[in-house]
Coordinates of C-alpha atoms in Angstrom, one line a residue:
Chain A
X1 CA -3.9 -7.1 -70.1
X2 CA -0.6 -6.0 -68.5
X3 CA 0.0 -2.8 -66.7
X4 CA 1.6 -0.8 -69.5
X5 CA -1.2 -1.6 -72.0
X6 CA -3.8 -0.7 -69.4
X7 CA -2.0 2.6 -68.9
X8 CA -1.9 3.1 -72.6
X9 CA -5.6 2.5 -72.8
X10 CA -6.3 5.0 -70.0
X11 CA -4.2 7.6 -71.7
X12 CA -5.8 7.0 -75.0
X13 CA -9.2 7.2 -73.3
X14 CA -8.3 10.5 -71.6
X15 CA -7.0 12.0 -74.8
X16 CA -10.3 11.2 -76.6
X17 CA -12.3 12.4 -73.7
X18 CA -10.4 15.7 -73.6
X19 CA -10.9 16.3 -77.4
X20 CA -14.6 15.4 -77.0
X21 CA -14.9 17.7 -74.0
X22 CA -13.5 20.6 -76.1
X23 CA -16.2 19.9 -78.7
X24 CA -18.9 19.5 -76.2
X25 CA -18.1 22.8 -74.5
X26 CA -18.3 24.5 -77.8
X27 CA -21.6 22.8 -78.7
X28 CA -23.0 23.7 -75.3
X29 CA -22.3 27.4 -75.9
X30 CA -24.6 27.2 -79.0
X31 CA -27.1 24.6 -78.0
X32 CA -27.1 24.8 -74.2
X33 CA -26.8 28.5 -73.7
X34 CA -28.3 30.0 -76.9
X35 CA -30.6 27.2 -78.0
X36 CA -29.1 26.9 -81.5
X37 CA -29.1 23.2 -82.5
X38 CA -25.8 23.3 -84.4
X39 CA -26.1 20.2 -86.6
X40 CA -23.1 21.4 -88.5
X41 CA -20.6 21.2 -85.8
X42 CA -18.4 18.8 -87.9
X43 CA -17.9 21.5 -90.5
X44 CA -16.4 24.0 -88.0
X45 CA -14.0 21.3 -86.7
X46 CA -13.2 20.5 -90.4
X47 CA -12.2 24.1 -90.8
X48 CA -9.7 23.7 -88.0
X49 CA -8.4 20.6 -89.7
X50 CA -8.3 22.1 -93.2
X51 CA -6.4 25.1 -91.9
X52 CA -4.0 22.8 -90.1
X53 CA -3.4 20.9 -93.4
X54 CA -2.9 24.0 -95.5
X55 CA -0.5 25.5 -92.9
X56 CA 1.4 22.2 -92.4
X57 CA 1.9 21.6 -96.1
X58 CA 2.1 25.0 -97.7
X59 CA 2.5 27.9 -95.4
X60 CA 4.4 26.3 -92.5
X61 CA 7.4 25.1 -94.5
X62 CA 8.0 28.6 -95.8
X63 CA 7.3 30.3 -92.6
X64 CA 9.0 28.0 -90.0
X65 CA 11.4 25.8 -92.0
X66 CA 12.6 28.1 -94.7
X67 CA 11.8 25.6 -97.5
X68 CA 9.3 25.7 -100.2
X69 CA 5.9 24.2 -99.4
X70 CA 4.1 21.5 -101.4
X71 CA 0.6 21.7 -102.7
X72 CA -1.5 18.5 -101.9
X73 CA -2.9 16.9 -105.0
X74 CA 0.0 17.8 -107.3
X75 CA 2.2 15.1 -108.8
X76 CA 5.4 15.9 -106.9
X77 CA 3.5 16.4 -103.6
X78 CA 4.1 13.1 -101.8
X79 CA 7.7 13.0 -102.8
X80 CA 8.4 16.4 -101.5
X81 CA 6.1 16.2 -98.4
X82 CA 7.2 12.8 -97.2
X83 CA 10.8 13.1 -98.3
X84 CA 11.6 16.6 -97.4
X85 CA 9.0 18.5 -95.4
X86 CA 8.0 16.0 -92.8
X87 CA 11.7 15.1 -92.0
X88 CA 12.4 18.8 -91.7
X89 CA 9.6 19.2 -89.2
X90 CA 10.9 16.2 -87.1
X91 CA 14.2 18.0 -86.9
X92 CA 12.6 21.2 -85.8
X93 CA 10.2 20.9 -82.8
X94 CA 9.6 24.7 -82.7
X95 CA 8.3 24.6 -86.2
X96 CA 5.7 22.0 -85.3
X97 CA 4.5 24.2 -82.4
X98 CA 4.4 27.1 -84.8
X99 CA 2.2 25.1 -87.1
X100 CA -0.1 24.2 -84.3
X101 CA -0.5 27.7 -82.8
X102 CA -1.0 29.3 -86.1
X103 CA -3.5 26.7 -87.1
X104 CA -5.5 27.1 -83.9
X105 CA -5.7 30.8 -84.2
X106 CA -6.4 31.0 -88.0
X107 CA -8.7 27.9 -87.8
X108 CA -10.7 29.4 -85.0
X109 CA -11.0 32.8 -86.7
X110 CA -12.2 31.3 -90.1
X111 CA -14.6 29.0 -88.3
X112 CA -16.1 31.9 -86.4
X113 CA -16.5 33.8 -89.7
X114 CA -18.2 30.8 -91.3
X115 CA -20.4 30.4 -88.2
X116 CA -21.8 33.8 -88.9
X117 CA -22.0 33.2 -92.7
X118 CA -23.9 29.9 -92.4
X119 CA -26.2 31.0 -89.6
X120 CA -27.1 34.4 -90.9
X121 CA -29.6 33.4 -93.7
X122 CA -31.5 31.1 -91.4
X123 CA -31.0 32.9 -88.1
X124 CA -34.6 34.3 -88.0
X125 CA -36.1 30.9 -88.7
X126 CA -37.4 28.4 -86.2
X127 CA -34.8 26.1 -84.6
X128 CA -35.4 23.1 -86.8
X129 CA -34.9 25.1 -90.0
X130 CA -31.7 26.5 -88.6
X131 CA -30.6 23.0 -87.7
X132 CA -31.2 21.8 -91.3
X133 CA -29.4 24.8 -92.8
X134 CA -26.4 24.1 -90.6
X135 CA -26.5 20.4 -91.4
X136 CA -26.5 21.2 -95.2
X137 CA -23.7 23.7 -94.8
X138 CA -21.6 21.1 -93.1
X139 CA -22.2 18.6 -95.9
X140 CA -21.2 21.4 -98.3
X141 CA -17.9 21.9 -96.5
X142 CA -17.3 18.1 -96.5
X143 CA -17.8 17.9 -100.3
X144 CA -15.5 20.9 -100.9
X145 CA -12.8 19.2 -98.8
X146 CA -13.1 16.0 -100.7
X147 CA -13.0 17.6 -104.2
X148 CA -10.7 20.6 -103.7
X149 CA -7.4 18.7 -103.5
X150 CA -5.0 21.5 -102.6
X151 CA -6.7 21.8 -99.1
X152 CA -6.3 18.3 -97.6
X153 CA -5.3 16.3 -100.6
X154 CA -8.7 14.8 -101.4
X155 CA -10.0 11.6 -99.9
X156 CA -6.7 10.1 -98.7
X157 CA -5.5 10.7 -95.2
X158 CA -2.7 13.2 -94.9
X159 CA -0.2 12.8 -92.2
X160 CA 0.4 16.0 -90.3
X161 CA 3.4 17.2 -88.2
X162 CA 2.1 17.0 -84.6
X163 CA 3.4 19.5 -82.1
X164 CA 6.6 18.0 -80.6
X165 CA 6.0 16.7 -77.1
X166 CA 9.1 14.5 -77.2
X167 CA 11.3 17.5 -76.5
X168 CA 9.2 18.5 -73.5
X169 CA 9.4 15.0 -72.1
X170 CA 13.2 14.9 -72.8
X171 CA 13.6 18.2 -70.9
X172 CA 11.9 16.6 -67.9
X173 CA 13.6 13.2 -67.8
X174 CA 16.6 13.7 -70.0
X175 CA 17.8 11.4 -72.7
X176 CA 15.3 9.5 -74.8
X177 CA 12.0 9.7 -72.9
X178 CA 9.7 6.6 -72.7
X179 CA 6.8 6.7 -75.2
X180 CA 4.2 6.5 -72.4
X181 CA 5.5 9.8 -70.9
X182 CA 5.3 11.6 -74.2
X183 CA 1.7 10.4 -74.5
X184 CA 1.0 11.4 -71.0
X185 CA 2.2 15.0 -71.7
X186 CA 0.2 15.1 -74.9
X187 CA -2.9 14.1 -73.0
X188 CA -2.1 16.5 -70.2
X189 CA -1.8 19.3 -72.8
X190 CA -5.3 18.5 -74.2
X191 CA -6.7 18.7 -70.7
X192 CA -5.0 22.0 -70.1
X193 CA -6.9 23.2 -73.1
X194 CA -10.1 21.8 -71.7
X195 CA -9.4 23.8 -68.5
X196 CA -8.8 26.9 -70.6
X197 CA -12.0 26.4 -72.5
X198 CA -13.9 25.9 -69.2
X199 CA -12.5 29.0 -67.6
X200 CA -13.2 31.1 -70.7
X201 CA -16.8 29.9 -71.1
X202 CA -17.6 30.1 -67.4
X203 CA -16.2 33.7 -67.3
X204 CA -18.0 34.7 -70.4
X205 CA -21.3 33.2 -69.4
X206 CA -21.3 34.3 -65.7
X207 CA -22.3 37.7 -66.9
X208 CA -25.2 39.7 -68.4
X209 CA -24.1 38.2 -71.7
X210 CA -24.8 34.6 -70.5
X211 CA -28.1 35.8 -69.1
X212 CA -29.0 37.4 -72.5
X213 CA -28.3 34.1 -74.3
X214 CA -30.6 32.3 -71.9
X215 CA -33.3 34.9 -72.3
X216 CA -33.2 34.6 -76.1
X217 CA -33.2 30.8 -75.8
X218 CA -36.2 30.7 -73.4
X219 CA -38.5 33.1 -75.2
X220 CA -37.3 35.1 -78.2
X221 CA -40.5 37.1 -78.5
X222 CA -40.3 38.4 -75.0
X223 CA -36.5 38.8 -75.5
X224 CA -37.2 41.2 -78.3
X225 CA -39.8 43.1 -76.3
X226 CA -37.3 43.6 -73.5
X227 CA -34.6 45.0 -75.8
X228 CA -32.5 42.0 -76.7
X229 CA -31.4 41.8 -80.3
X230 CA -32.2 38.2 -80.9
X231 CA -30.4 37.9 -84.3
X232 CA -27.3 39.5 -82.9
X233 CA -27.3 37.3 -79.7
X234 CA -27.6 34.1 -81.8
X235 CA -24.8 35.2 -84.1
X236 CA -22.6 36.0 -81.1
X237 CA -23.2 32.6 -79.7
X238 CA -22.2 31.1 -83.1
X239 CA -19.1 33.2 -83.2
X240 CA -18.0 31.9 -79.8
X241 CA -19.0 28.3 -80.4
X242 CA -17.5 28.1 -83.9
X243 CA -14.3 29.7 -82.7
X244 CA -14.0 27.1 -80.0
X245 CA -14.9 24.4 -82.5
X246 CA -12.3 25.6 -85.0
X247 CA -9.6 25.5 -82.4
X248 CA -10.8 22.1 -81.2
X249 CA -10.6 21.0 -84.9
X250 CA -6.9 22.0 -85.0
X251 CA -6.3 20.1 -81.8
X252 CA -8.2 17.1 -83.1
X253 CA -6.2 17.0 -86.4
X254 CA -2.7 18.0 -85.2
X255 CA -2.5 16.6 -81.6
X256 CA -5.1 13.8 -81.4
X257 CA -5.3 12.1 -84.8
X258 CA -2.1 13.6 -86.3
X259 CA -3.7 13.4 -89.7
X260 CA -6.6 14.8 -91.7
X261 CA -9.2 13.2 -93.9
X262 CA -12.4 14.8 -95.0
X263 CA -14.2 11.7 -93.9
X264 CA -13.3 12.5 -90.3
X265 CA -15.9 15.3 -90.4
X266 CA -19.1 13.4 -91.2
X267 CA -22.3 14.3 -89.4
X268 CA -21.9 11.4 -87.0
X269 CA -19.3 13.4 -85.0
X270 CA -21.8 16.2 -84.8
X271 CA -24.5 14.0 -83.3
X272 CA -22.0 12.3 -81.0
X273 CA -21.1 15.8 -79.6
X274 CA -24.8 16.6 -79.3
X275 CA -25.3 13.4 -77.3
X276 CA -22.5 14.5 -75.0
X277 CA -24.3 17.8 -74.3
X278 CA -27.7 16.1 -73.8
X279 CA -26.2 13.4 -71.5
X280 CA -24.0 15.7 -69.6
X281 CA -26.5 18.5 -69.0
X282 CA -27.8 21.1 -71.4
X283 CA -26.5 24.5 -70.4
X284 CA -24.0 23.3 -67.9
X285 CA -20.3 23.7 -69.0
X286 CA -19.0 21.2 -66.4
X287 CA -21.8 18.9 -67.6
X288 CA -20.4 19.0 -71.1
X289 CA -17.1 17.8 -69.9
X290 CA -18.8 15.0 -68.0
X291 CA -20.8 14.1 -71.1
X292 CA -17.6 14.1 -73.1
X293 CA -16.0 11.7 -70.7
X294 CA -19.0 9.4 -70.7
X295 CA -19.3 9.3 -74.4
X296 CA -15.5 8.9 -74.9
X297 CA -15.8 5.8 -72.7
X298 CA -18.5 4.4 -74.8
X299 CA -16.5 5.2 -77.9
X300 CA -13.3 3.5 -76.6
X301 CA -15.1 0.4 -75.4
X302 CA -17.1 0.2 -78.6
X303 CA -13.9 0.4 -80.5
X304 CA -12.3 -2.4 -78.4
X305 CA -15.3 -4.7 -78.6
X306 CA -15.6 -4.0 -82.3
X307 CA -12.0 -4.9 -83.0
X308 CA -12.2 -8.0 -80.8
X309 CA -15.3 -9.2 -82.5
X310 CA -13.8 -8.5 -85.9
X311 CA -10.5 -10.3 -85.1
X312 CA -11.9 -13.3 -83.1
X313 CA -15.2 -13.9 -84.8
X314 CA -14.9 -12.2 -88.2
X315 CA -17.9 -10.0 -87.4
X316 CA -17.7 -6.7 -89.3
X317 CA -20.4 -4.7 -87.6
X318 CA -18.9 -4.6 -84.1
X319 CA -17.4 -1.1 -84.7
X320 CA -20.9 0.3 -85.1
X321 CA -22.1 -0.9 -81.7
X322 CA -21.3 2.4 -80.0
X323 CA -23.8 4.3 -82.3
X324 CA -26.4 2.0 -80.9
X325 CA -25.4 3.1 -77.4
X326 CA -25.5 6.8 -78.4
X327 CA -29.1 6.4 -79.6
X328 CA -30.1 4.6 -76.5
X329 CA -28.3 7.2 -74.4
X330 CA -30.2 10.1 -76.0
X331 CA -33.5 8.4 -75.5
X332 CA -32.8 7.5 -71.9
X333 CA -31.5 11.0 -71.2
X334 CA -34.6 12.6 -72.7
X335 CA -37.0 10.3 -70.9
X336 CA -35.5 10.0 -67.5
X337 CA -33.2 12.9 -67.0
X338 CA -33.9 15.7 -69.5
X339 CA -31.8 18.1 -67.5
X340 CA -28.7 15.8 -68.0
X341 CA -26.3 14.4 -65.4
X342 CA -25.4 17.9 -64.1
X343 CA -28.3 20.2 -64.5
X344 CA -28.1 23.9 -65.5
X345 CA -27.7 26.5 -62.8
X346 CA -28.9 30.1 -62.7
X347 CA -26.5 32.6 -64.2
X348 CA -24.1 33.7 -61.5
X349 CA -23.5 37.4 -61.8
X350 CA -22.6 39.8 -59.0
X351 CA -26.3 40.6 -58.9
X352 CA -26.8 37.6 -56.6
X353 CA -24.4 39.0 -54.1
X354 CA -26.6 42.1 -53.8
X355 CA -29.7 39.8 -53.7
X356 CA -28.3 38.0 -50.6
X357 CA -27.3 41.2 -48.9
X358 CA -30.7 42.9 -49.4
X359 CA -33.1 40.0 -48.9
X360 CA -31.0 38.0 -46.4
X361 CA -32.0 34.9 -48.4
X362 CA -29.4 32.6 -49.8
X363 CA -30.9 30.3 -52.5
X364 CA -29.2 26.9 -52.6
X365 CA -27.7 27.4 -56.1
X366 CA -25.5 30.3 -55.0
X367 CA -24.1 28.5 -51.9
X368 CA -20.5 27.4 -52.3
X369 CA -20.1 23.8 -53.5
X370 CA -18.7 22.5 -50.2
X371 CA -21.7 23.7 -48.3
X372 CA -23.9 21.8 -50.7
X373 CA -21.8 18.7 -50.5
X374 CA -21.8 18.9 -46.7
X375 CA -25.5 19.2 -46.6
X376 CA -25.9 16.3 -49.0
X377 CA -23.7 14.1 -46.9
X378 CA -25.6 15.1 -43.7
X379 CA -28.8 14.2 -45.4
X380 CA -27.5 10.8 -46.4
X381 CA -26.1 10.2 -43.0
X382 CA -29.4 11.1 -41.2
X383 CA -31.3 8.9 -43.5
X384 CA -28.9 6.1 -42.8
X385 CA -29.4 6.6 -39.0
X386 CA -33.1 6.6 -39.4
X387 CA -33.1 3.3 -41.2
X388 CA -30.7 1.9 -38.7
Chain B
X1 CA -52.5 70.4 -72.4
X2 CA -49.9 67.7 -71.8
X3 CA -47.9 66.6 -74.8
X4 CA -48.8 63.4 -76.6
X5 CA -46.3 60.6 -75.8
X6 CA -47.7 58.3 -78.4
X7 CA -49.5 59.1 -81.6
X8 CA -50.9 56.5 -83.9
X9 CA -51.7 58.0 -87.2
X10 CA -54.1 56.3 -89.5
X11 CA -52.5 52.8 -89.2
X12 CA -53.6 49.9 -91.3
X13 CA -52.6 46.2 -90.9
X14 CA -54.3 43.6 -93.1
X15 CA -53.6 39.9 -93.0
X16 CA -54.7 38.8 -96.5
X17 CA -58.4 39.6 -96.5
X18 CA -58.7 40.2 -92.8
X19 CA -58.6 43.8 -91.8
X20 CA -57.1 43.5 -88.4
X21 CA -56.3 47.2 -88.0
X22 CA -58.3 49.3 -90.3
X23 CA -57.3 52.9 -90.1
X24 CA -56.7 53.6 -86.4
X25 CA -55.7 56.9 -85.1
X26 CA -55.3 57.6 -81.4
X27 CA -53.1 59.5 -79.0
X28 CA -51.8 58.8 -75.5
X29 CA -50.9 61.9 -73.5
X30 CA -47.9 61.9 -71.2
X31 CA -48.5 60.7 -67.7
X32 CA -51.9 59.4 -68.4
X33 CA -53.7 56.0 -68.2
X34 CA -55.5 55.2 -71.4
X35 CA -57.6 52.2 -72.0
X36 CA -58.3 50.2 -75.1
X37 CA -61.3 48.0 -75.1
X38 CA -63.3 46.0 -77.5
X39 CA -64.6 42.5 -78.1
X40 CA -62.3 39.5 -78.9
X41 CA -60.8 39.7 -82.3
X42 CA -61.4 43.4 -82.7
X43 CA -57.7 44.0 -83.4
X44 CA -56.5 45.4 -80.0
X45 CA -53.5 43.0 -79.6
X46 CA -52.6 43.4 -83.3
X47 CA -52.5 47.2 -82.7
X48 CA -50.2 46.6 -79.8
X49 CA -48.0 44.4 -82.0
X50 CA -47.9 47.1 -84.6
X51 CA -47.0 49.8 -82.1
X52 CA -44.3 47.7 -80.4
X53 CA -42.7 46.7 -83.7
X54 CA -43.7 43.1 -84.1
X55 CA -45.7 43.9 -87.3
X56 CA -45.0 46.6 -89.8
X57 CA -48.1 48.6 -90.5
X58 CA -49.3 48.5 -94.2
X59 CA -49.9 52.2 -94.0
X60 CA -49.8 54.9 -91.4
X61 CA -47.3 56.2 -88.9
X62 CA -46.5 55.7 -85.3
X63 CA -44.9 58.6 -83.4
X64 CA -43.4 58.0 -80.0
X65 CA -42.0 60.8 -77.9
X66 CA -41.6 63.0 -81.0
X67 CA -39.8 60.3 -83.0
X68 CA -41.2 58.3 -85.9
X69 CA -40.9 54.7 -84.8
X70 CA -42.8 53.1 -87.7
X71 CA -41.0 50.0 -88.9
X72 CA -38.4 49.9 -86.2
X73 CA -37.6 46.5 -84.6
X74 CA -39.1 45.8 -81.1
X75 CA -35.7 45.9 -79.4
X76 CA -35.0 49.3 -81.0
X77 CA -38.4 50.6 -79.9
X78 CA -37.7 49.3 -76.4
X79 CA -34.5 51.3 -76.2
X80 CA -36.4 54.5 -76.9
X81 CA -38.5 53.9 -73.8
X82 CA -41.6 52.0 -75.0
X83 CA -42.2 48.5 -73.6
X84 CA -45.1 46.1 -73.8
X85 CA -46.2 43.1 -71.8
X86 CA -48.0 40.0 -73.1
X87 CA -51.5 38.8 -72.7
X88 CA -50.2 35.3 -71.8
X89 CA -47.2 35.9 -69.7
X90 CA -44.0 35.0 -71.5
X91 CA -41.6 34.0 -68.8
X92 CA -37.9 33.2 -69.4
X93 CA -38.6 29.8 -67.8
X94 CA -35.2 28.6 -66.8
X95 CA -34.4 31.8 -65.1
X96 CA -35.5 32.8 -61.6
X97 CA -38.0 35.6 -61.0
X98 CA -35.2 37.9 -59.9
X99 CA -33.2 37.2 -63.1
X100 CA -36.4 37.7 -65.2
X101 CA -36.6 41.2 -63.8
X102 CA -33.0 42.2 -63.8
X103 CA -32.6 40.7 -67.3
X104 CA -35.0 43.3 -68.7
X105 CA -32.7 46.2 -67.7
X106 CA -31.8 48.6 -70.5
X107 CA -28.3 49.0 -72.0
X108 CA -26.5 46.4 -69.9
X109 CA -22.8 46.8 -70.5
X110 CA -22.0 43.2 -69.7
X111 CA -24.2 42.0 -72.5
X112 CA -21.4 42.6 -75.0
X113 CA -19.5 39.4 -75.7
X114 CA -16.2 41.2 -75.3
X115 CA -17.0 43.3 -72.2
X116 CA -18.6 40.3 -70.5
X117 CA -15.0 38.9 -69.9
X118 CA -14.0 42.0 -67.9
X119 CA -16.1 42.1 -64.8
X120 CA -14.8 45.5 -63.6
X121 CA -16.5 47.1 -66.7
X122 CA -20.0 46.1 -65.7
X123 CA -19.9 45.0 -62.0
X124 CA -21.1 48.3 -60.7
X125 CA -23.9 48.6 -63.2
X126 CA -25.0 45.1 -62.5
X127 CA -25.1 45.7 -58.8
X128 CA -27.1 48.9 -59.3
X129 CA -29.6 47.0 -61.5
X130 CA -29.8 44.3 -58.9
X131 CA -30.9 46.9 -56.3
X132 CA -33.3 48.4 -58.8
X133 CA -34.7 44.9 -59.6
X134 CA -35.2 44.2 -55.9
X135 CA -37.0 47.5 -55.6
X136 CA -39.5 46.6 -58.3
X137 CA -39.8 43.0 -56.9
X138 CA -40.8 44.6 -53.6
X139 CA -43.2 47.0 -55.3
X140 CA -45.0 44.2 -57.1
X141 CA -45.1 42.0 -54.0
X142 CA -43.0 39.3 -55.6
X143 CA -40.5 39.2 -52.9
X144 CA -41.4 35.7 -51.5
X145 CA -41.0 34.0 -54.8
X146 CA -38.1 36.0 -56.2
X147 CA -35.6 33.2 -55.9
X148 CA -37.9 30.6 -57.6
X149 CA -37.8 29.6 -61.2
X150 CA -40.3 31.7 -63.1
X151 CA -41.9 28.5 -64.5
X152 CA -42.9 27.4 -61.0
X153 CA -44.9 30.5 -59.9
X154 CA -48.7 31.1 -60.3
X155 CA -50.3 32.7 -63.3
X156 CA -51.0 35.9 -61.3
X157 CA -47.4 36.1 -60.1
X158 CA -46.3 35.7 -63.7
X159 CA -48.4 38.7 -64.6
X160 CA -46.7 40.6 -61.8
X161 CA -43.3 39.5 -63.1
X162 CA -44.2 40.8 -66.5
X163 CA -45.1 44.2 -64.9
X164 CA -41.9 44.2 -62.9
X165 CA -39.9 43.5 -66.0
X166 CA -41.6 46.4 -67.8
X167 CA -40.8 48.7 -64.9
X168 CA -37.2 47.5 -64.8
X169 CA -36.8 48.7 -68.4
X170 CA -37.1 52.3 -67.2
X171 CA -39.6 53.0 -70.0
X172 CA -41.7 56.1 -70.3
X173 CA -44.7 54.3 -71.9
X174 CA -45.8 50.8 -70.9
X175 CA -48.3 49.0 -73.0
X176 CA -50.1 46.4 -70.9
X177 CA -52.0 43.6 -72.6
X178 CA -54.7 42.5 -70.2
X179 CA -52.8 42.9 -66.9
X180 CA -55.7 41.7 -64.8
X181 CA -57.0 38.8 -67.0
X182 CA -57.3 35.6 -65.2
X183 CA -56.5 36.9 -61.7
X184 CA -58.9 37.2 -58.8
X185 CA -60.8 40.5 -58.3
X186 CA -58.8 41.5 -55.3
X187 CA -55.5 41.1 -57.1
X188 CA -56.9 42.8 -60.2
X189 CA -57.7 45.9 -58.1
X190 CA -54.3 45.7 -56.5
X191 CA -52.6 45.6 -59.9
X192 CA -54.5 48.7 -61.0
X193 CA -53.8 50.4 -57.7
X194 CA -50.2 49.8 -58.4
X195 CA -50.5 51.2 -61.9
X196 CA -52.2 54.3 -60.5
X197 CA -49.3 54.7 -58.0
X198 CA -46.7 54.3 -60.7
X199 CA -48.4 57.0 -62.7
X200 CA -48.5 59.3 -59.7
X201 CA -45.1 58.7 -58.2
X202 CA -43.0 57.7 -61.1
X203 CA -44.7 59.8 -63.8
X204 CA -45.2 56.8 -66.1
X205 CA -47.7 56.6 -68.9
X206 CA -49.9 53.5 -69.5
X207 CA -51.8 52.2 -72.4
X208 CA -53.9 49.3 -71.3
X209 CA -55.9 46.6 -73.1
X210 CA -58.4 45.1 -70.6
X211 CA -61.6 43.2 -70.7
X212 CA -62.6 43.7 -67.1
X213 CA -64.3 47.0 -67.7
X214 CA -65.6 47.3 -64.1
X215 CA -62.0 47.5 -62.9
X216 CA -60.5 49.4 -65.8
X217 CA -63.1 52.2 -65.8
X218 CA -62.2 53.1 -62.2
X219 CA -58.7 53.9 -63.1
X220 CA -58.4 55.2 -66.7
X221 CA -58.5 58.8 -67.9
X222 CA -59.6 58.0 -71.4
X223 CA -60.9 55.0 -73.3
X224 CA -60.8 53.9 -76.9
X225 CA -63.2 51.3 -78.1
X226 CA -62.2 49.1 -81.0
X227 CA -64.5 47.0 -83.2
X228 CA -63.5 45.1 -86.3
X229 CA -60.2 47.0 -86.6
X230 CA -61.6 50.5 -86.2
X231 CA -62.0 52.9 -83.3
X232 CA -65.8 53.2 -83.0
X233 CA -66.0 55.2 -79.8
X234 CA -63.8 57.2 -77.5
X235 CA -64.1 59.4 -74.4
X236 CA -64.0 59.4 -70.7
X237 CA -65.0 56.1 -69.0
X238 CA -68.5 57.2 -68.0
X239 CA -69.2 58.6 -71.5
X240 CA -68.0 55.4 -73.1
X241 CA -70.0 53.3 -70.7
X242 CA -73.2 55.1 -71.7
X243 CA -72.4 55.2 -75.4
X244 CA -75.1 53.2 -77.2
X245 CA -72.6 51.9 -79.8
X246 CA -70.4 50.4 -77.1
X247 CA -73.4 48.9 -75.3
X248 CA -74.5 47.4 -78.6
X249 CA -71.1 45.9 -79.4
X250 CA -70.7 44.4 -76.0
X251 CA -74.2 43.1 -75.5
X252 CA -75.3 42.6 -79.1
X253 CA -72.0 41.0 -80.2

C-alpha cells in the first residue's frame, strides 16, 4: 500500500466516522438522554435523503439553475437529468450548495415533524413497544420510498449533485486542485458539522432541559409526581434527535454517498448507530463520537476484508463480517462495560457552581478535565514507583 | 376553623371486581398533619394515587385549595402545589442526590428546549434553586451524601431524599406514603420531628400514610382509618387508638 492510497483510506475512514458520529449524536439524544430506543433512526435519515433527492431533481433546478426540474420515474427523466440538469449543476457550484443547505433545513424540519408523528401514538407505552412502533414506522417509510417513484426514483440509485468542494480547494491552491485535497476538505466539512452538533447538544443538555430528560428516563412515575410532563419531554427529545438525524441524512446522501437509494435506509443502519451509542457510552455526547469512530473503523476494515476475500478467494460473505463484529461488540459492551467507553457525567448546570461555593466540596466530575488528567497521571506514576 | 386544603368527596375506584376505594370522603385542613392508617391492602396507596392524579376516580370529586383537580394529570396537580412521595423511594438513579432535589423544582425556565440554549434566561433561577436545594439538603441532613449518586445511598437516605424533593417543589400539601417505613426508630422519630417543624415554621400541610402507629400518633392532629376501601373510623389519635373497630381491624385482621 503506497502513501497516497493510505491517505485515501484514512480520509475515507474519517468521512465515514464523521457521518456516523452525526448519527450517533442524534441517537444519543433520544436513547442516551431520554431513554427512547429509536429503532427507526434509518427512517429519519431517509427523510433527509428523500428531501435531498426531491430538491436536487425537482425544486433545485427551478430555484437555483433557472431550468425546469425533472420528476424521477417519468420516461424523460434520465435523459433530462443526466443530460441537462446534472451538467448544469457542475457548472454552478453555488447551486449545489443551495441544494445542500435547503435539503438540510427542510429535511431536518420534516424529520422532526415525523419524529413527533411516529412517536405520539406510542409515547405513553413501555420502551419496548415504542421501539417496535418506531421500527415499523421506519419500514413503512422505506416501502413508501421504494414504491413512490417521484421521490427518489424507486429502487435504482439516483446520483445527486454534491456540494462543490472543488471550487473551495481551487480557491486555496489555485488552478486544478489535487483530488486528495478536495476529499480532505469534504471530510473536514463533515467534521465541522460534527463539532457543530456536539456544541449544540452539549449546550442544550447542560441545562435544566437535559436534567429533565434524564429524570424522565430514570423514573417516569416519579418524574410525573415532580411536575415533569413525560409525554412532552419525550416528544421534545424526538424533535431534537429527529431534526439532527434529518440533517445527517442530507449530509449522508449529498456529501458522503452522493447518491440515494431506498435500500440505504434499512434497519441495519439503525442498529449500527445504536451499537455506536452503546459502545461509546450511553448518555455521553463525546462518547457517541468515539463510538462512531470505533464502529466506522470496523465498518471500513470489514469492507476491505470483504472485498479482498471476494476478489482473491471468491468468498461472497466477507462483506457481512462486520455485522458479526457489531453483535459481539454489543454483547461485550453490555457484559463488561455497560456504561460504555466514556461513561455518562452528571448534568453540568450553573447549580454546581453554587454547590461548590456553599458546601466547599468539589466532586470530581465537575473538576476541569486537565485536573483529572493530572491526577490520573500522578496515580499511574506513583503506582509505577511503588512497583519499582 | 381553618379552611380545608384538601377535600375528597365520595371517591370510588374499582379495579374489575376489587373495590380498592369504595366511597371515601375526607378533609385535610390547612397547616395540619393528618394520618391515614389501615391494614395492608385497605386502599390507602390507591387513594393517594387517585388524589395525586395517577388514577382517575370512577366517581367522586377531589378539591384541592378550592379547585377541582379530579382527572388532572399528576404533573398538572403538582403545579398547583400538591406533591406526593412514594412508599418505595423512586430515585432518579443516574443523578446525584443534589440533582434529585434541585430537579424537583417547580416551573424551571431552563426546562424549555428553546430557552435551554440561552443560559442568561435561566441562570439566575437555577442558582436560586441550587441554594434552595442545598437548604433542604441541610434540613434533611443529607449534606454528607449530596454529591453521591442517588443509587448509592442507603434506604433511609433515599426516604429523606424523597422528602427533600417534595420540599423543593414548594408545595402547600405533601402526601407522604410511609415516610418512616423500614428506617430505624430513632430516624423515624427524627423524620416526624422534621415534619412537625415544617408544619410549624413553613406552614406546610401533611397527609401521611404510616404503619408505625406508635410514632405517627405522637405527631398527627387527626387520623382516618381505612379498611377494605372505606373509612371505618376517624378522630383524634387517642380516640382512634381506643376505638374498638380499629383494635379489631388491627388485631383481629
